Short mmCIF file of C-alpha atoms in Angstrom, two decimals:
data_model
loop_
_atom_site.label_atom_id
_atom_site.label_comp_id
_atom_site.label_asym_id
_atom_site.label_seq_id
_atom_site.Cartn_x
_atom_site.Cartn_y
_atom_site.Cartn_z
CA UNK A 1 32.21 -11.39 40.45
CA UNK A 2 29.74 -9.53 38.23
CA UNK A 3 30.69 -5.85 37.81
CA UNK A 4 28.20 -3.25 39.06
CA UNK A 5 26.82 -1.19 36.19
CA UNK A 6 25.54 2.29 37.05
CA UNK A 7 22.15 3.60 35.93
CA UNK A 8 23.96 6.29 33.96
CA UNK A 9 25.93 3.66 32.05
CA UNK A 10 22.77 1.66 31.33
CA UNK A 11 21.05 4.76 30.01
CA UNK A 12 24.04 5.64 27.84
CA UNK A 13 24.08 2.12 26.34
CA UNK A 14 20.34 2.23 25.70
CA UNK A 15 20.70 5.62 24.05
CA UNK A 16 23.44 4.32 21.74
CA UNK A 17 21.17 1.43 20.71
CA UNK A 18 18.09 3.65 20.28
CA UNK A 19 19.88 6.35 18.26
CA UNK A 20 21.42 3.74 15.97
CA UNK A 21 18.11 1.89 15.63
CA UNK A 22 16.29 5.10 14.73
CA UNK A 23 18.72 5.71 11.87
CA UNK A 24 18.23 2.16 10.61
CA UNK A 25 14.41 2.43 10.83
CA UNK A 26 14.55 5.70 8.89
CA UNK A 27 16.75 4.18 6.17
CA UNK A 28 15.16 0.71 5.87
CA UNK A 29 11.65 1.06 7.30
CA UNK A 30 10.25 -0.91 10.22
CA UNK A 31 9.64 -4.34 8.69
CA UNK A 32 12.96 -4.62 6.86
CA UNK A 33 15.02 -3.75 9.95
CA UNK A 34 16.55 -6.65 11.88
CA UNK A 35 18.25 -6.91 15.24
CA UNK A 36 21.47 -7.66 13.34
CA UNK A 37 21.13 -4.34 11.48
CA UNK A 38 20.89 -2.54 14.80
CA UNK A 39 23.83 -4.48 16.26
CA UNK A 40 25.95 -3.60 13.23
CA UNK A 41 25.00 0.07 13.26
CA UNK A 42 25.26 0.60 17.02
CA UNK A 43 28.45 -1.36 17.64
CA UNK A 44 26.77 -2.93 20.69
CA UNK A 45 27.03 -6.71 21.00
CA UNK A 46 24.03 -8.98 20.47
CA UNK A 47 24.01 -9.75 24.18
CA UNK A 48 24.17 -6.04 24.96
CA UNK A 49 21.15 -5.28 22.78
CA UNK A 50 19.16 -8.20 24.21
CA UNK A 51 19.96 -7.00 27.74
CA UNK A 52 17.56 -4.10 27.15
CA UNK A 53 15.24 -5.22 24.33
CA UNK A 54 13.65 -8.49 23.23
CA UNK A 55 13.08 -7.58 19.57
CA UNK A 56 12.88 -4.74 17.04
CA UNK A 57 9.33 -3.90 18.07
CA UNK A 58 10.40 -3.28 21.67
CA UNK A 59 13.14 -0.97 20.41
CA UNK A 60 10.70 0.87 18.15
CA UNK A 61 8.19 1.29 20.98
CA UNK A 62 10.90 2.82 23.19
CA UNK A 63 11.80 5.25 20.40
CA UNK A 64 8.14 6.24 20.08
CA UNK A 65 7.83 6.67 23.85
CA UNK A 66 10.76 9.08 24.00
CA UNK A 67 9.59 10.89 20.89
CA UNK A 68 6.15 11.47 22.43
CA UNK A 69 7.71 12.94 25.57
CA UNK A 70 9.53 15.48 23.39
CA UNK A 71 6.26 16.43 21.67
CA UNK A 72 4.33 17.46 24.81
CA UNK A 73 3.05 21.03 24.50
CA UNK A 74 4.96 23.44 26.75
CA UNK A 75 2.28 25.87 27.98
CA UNK A 76 4.83 28.11 29.71
CA UNK A 77 6.64 28.58 26.41
CA UNK A 78 3.37 29.13 24.55
CA UNK A 79 2.30 31.88 26.93
CA UNK A 80 5.82 33.18 27.41
CA UNK A 81 5.40 36.34 25.34
CA UNK A 82 2.21 37.61 26.99
CA UNK A 83 -0.11 36.10 24.41
CA UNK A 84 -3.87 36.16 24.76
CA UNK A 85 -5.53 32.75 24.91
CA UNK A 86 -6.64 33.03 21.28
CA UNK A 87 -3.10 33.99 20.26
CA UNK A 88 -1.76 31.01 22.23
CA UNK A 89 -4.20 28.67 20.51
CA UNK A 90 -3.46 30.00 17.02
CA UNK A 91 0.29 29.91 17.79
CA UNK A 92 0.08 26.18 18.55
CA UNK A 93 -1.94 25.50 15.39
CA UNK A 94 0.45 27.56 13.28
CA UNK A 95 3.37 25.60 14.72
CA UNK A 96 1.62 22.32 13.84
CA UNK A 97 0.83 23.59 10.34
CA UNK A 98 4.49 24.49 9.76
CA UNK A 99 5.61 21.07 11.04
CA UNK A 100 3.23 19.38 8.59
CA UNK A 101 4.42 21.60 5.72
CA UNK A 102 8.07 20.85 6.43
CA UNK A 103 7.53 17.12 7.14
CA UNK A 104 10.87 17.15 8.96
CA UNK A 105 10.32 13.93 10.92
CA UNK A 106 12.06 11.25 8.84
CA UNK A 107 10.73 8.51 11.11
CA UNK A 108 7.11 9.04 10.03
CA UNK A 109 7.12 6.49 7.14
CA UNK A 110 8.38 3.78 9.50
CA UNK A 111 5.77 4.77 12.10
CA UNK A 112 2.88 4.41 9.66
CA UNK A 113 4.37 1.15 8.38
CA UNK A 114 4.51 -0.17 11.94
CA UNK A 115 0.98 1.02 12.81
CA UNK A 116 -0.59 -0.83 9.90
CA UNK A 117 1.51 -4.02 9.99
CA UNK A 118 3.07 -5.39 13.17
CA UNK A 119 1.41 -2.84 15.42
CA UNK A 120 -1.99 -3.66 13.94
CA UNK A 121 -1.60 -7.16 15.33
CA UNK A 122 0.21 -6.64 18.63
CA UNK A 123 -1.43 -3.32 19.69
CA UNK A 124 1.68 -2.60 21.77
CA UNK A 125 1.71 1.04 20.68
CA UNK A 126 -1.89 1.76 21.67
CA UNK A 127 -1.16 2.78 25.29
CA UNK A 128 1.44 5.26 23.98
CA UNK A 129 -0.96 6.58 21.36
CA UNK A 130 -3.77 6.94 23.91
CA UNK A 131 -1.40 8.70 26.33
CA UNK A 132 -0.18 11.11 23.63
CA UNK A 133 -3.74 11.99 22.66
CA UNK A 134 -4.75 12.45 26.32
CA UNK A 135 -1.78 14.69 27.09
CA UNK A 136 -2.34 16.78 23.97
CA UNK A 137 -6.07 17.02 24.73
CA UNK A 138 -5.31 18.19 28.26
CA UNK A 139 -2.96 20.89 26.95
CA UNK A 140 -5.63 22.25 24.61
CA UNK A 141 -8.23 22.03 27.39
CA UNK A 142 -5.92 24.09 29.63
CA UNK A 143 -5.73 26.86 27.01
CA UNK A 144 -9.49 26.77 26.44
CA UNK A 145 -10.27 26.75 30.17
CA UNK A 146 -7.94 29.70 30.75
CA UNK A 147 -9.78 31.51 27.97
CA UNK A 148 -13.08 30.87 29.78
CA UNK A 149 -11.63 32.00 33.12
CA UNK A 150 -10.32 35.18 31.48
CA UNK A 151 -13.77 35.74 29.89
CA UNK A 152 -12.14 35.61 26.47
CA UNK A 153 -13.95 32.42 25.35
CA UNK A 154 -17.61 31.48 25.61
CA UNK A 155 -17.67 28.03 24.01
CA UNK A 156 -20.95 26.68 22.66
CA UNK A 157 -19.90 23.04 23.07
CA UNK A 158 -17.83 21.24 25.77
CA UNK A 159 -14.17 22.23 25.60
CA UNK A 160 -13.02 18.59 25.74
CA UNK A 161 -14.94 17.98 22.51
CA UNK A 162 -13.30 21.03 20.95
CA UNK A 163 -9.86 19.79 22.04
CA UNK A 164 -10.49 16.36 20.55
CA UNK A 165 -11.70 17.95 17.30
CA UNK A 166 -8.45 19.94 17.06
CA UNK A 167 -6.41 16.74 17.47
CA UNK A 168 -8.49 14.86 14.89
CA UNK A 169 -8.17 17.71 12.39
CA UNK A 170 -4.38 18.02 12.84
CA UNK A 171 -3.83 14.25 12.59
CA UNK A 172 -5.96 14.14 9.42
CA UNK A 173 -3.99 16.98 7.86
CA UNK A 174 -0.73 15.28 8.77
CA UNK A 175 -1.78 11.99 7.18
CA UNK A 176 -3.23 13.64 4.07
CA UNK A 177 -0.15 15.82 3.55
CA UNK A 178 2.16 12.86 4.09
CA UNK A 179 0.49 10.93 1.26
CA UNK A 180 -0.45 13.72 -1.17
CA UNK A 181 1.62 16.73 -0.17
CA UNK A 182 0.54 20.04 1.45
CA UNK A 183 -0.41 21.66 -1.86
CA UNK A 184 -2.84 18.94 -2.96
CA UNK A 185 -4.66 18.87 0.38
CA UNK A 186 -4.76 22.71 0.41
CA UNK A 187 -3.13 22.71 3.83
CA UNK A 188 -3.03 26.48 4.38
CA UNK A 189 -6.65 26.92 3.29
CA UNK A 190 -7.75 24.05 5.51
CA UNK A 191 -6.05 25.57 8.57
CA UNK A 192 -7.54 28.99 7.82
CA UNK A 193 -11.00 27.44 7.54
CA UNK A 194 -10.46 25.51 10.77
CA UNK A 195 -9.46 28.69 12.61
CA UNK A 196 -12.73 30.26 11.44
CA UNK A 197 -14.57 27.24 12.84
CA UNK A 198 -12.77 27.54 16.15
CA UNK A 199 -13.45 31.25 16.35
CA UNK A 200 -17.17 30.68 15.88
CA UNK A 201 -17.17 27.80 18.40
CA UNK A 202 -15.46 29.96 21.04
#
């Protein structure tokens, strides 16, 4: 008789696999990582790994999915200290700037490697990427709309376009800093200039 496995146990097993896989991806990159590497590092049997995932790409996609959920902007936290809408907006941008300066996400090299190799062909990550952009856009739109409602902002262009421009700018700064470093791309100056742009647009 097949034993009944609880949802909690399944989630624990998946988490063991995903945490181990993330460490391997960080150390070896996406393309060099094999299922056997993940089996060895996780201590989960081959059959156990294949119970949840078909291949390394499926594992990587699941890691990206959970990572994106952690990155969703928490508006309650942003407004938690009685900030004005402009202060909330600049707080978010300052937080992003600091994250780019510190480059603390060790998985980023493997992510870019995946995007431009396997992911370029399979497109499996695109729904996640589109969802991340949409969620981030909606968070910025919420701040901008609250600013309009509070008569703090009077935007000259649609706020959805402003939100998308913020995302494009931040992604560009992240990519440029990743390749050349914050100093060479003049990260602080770029963010200061972008804040001036936003101020004039609002």
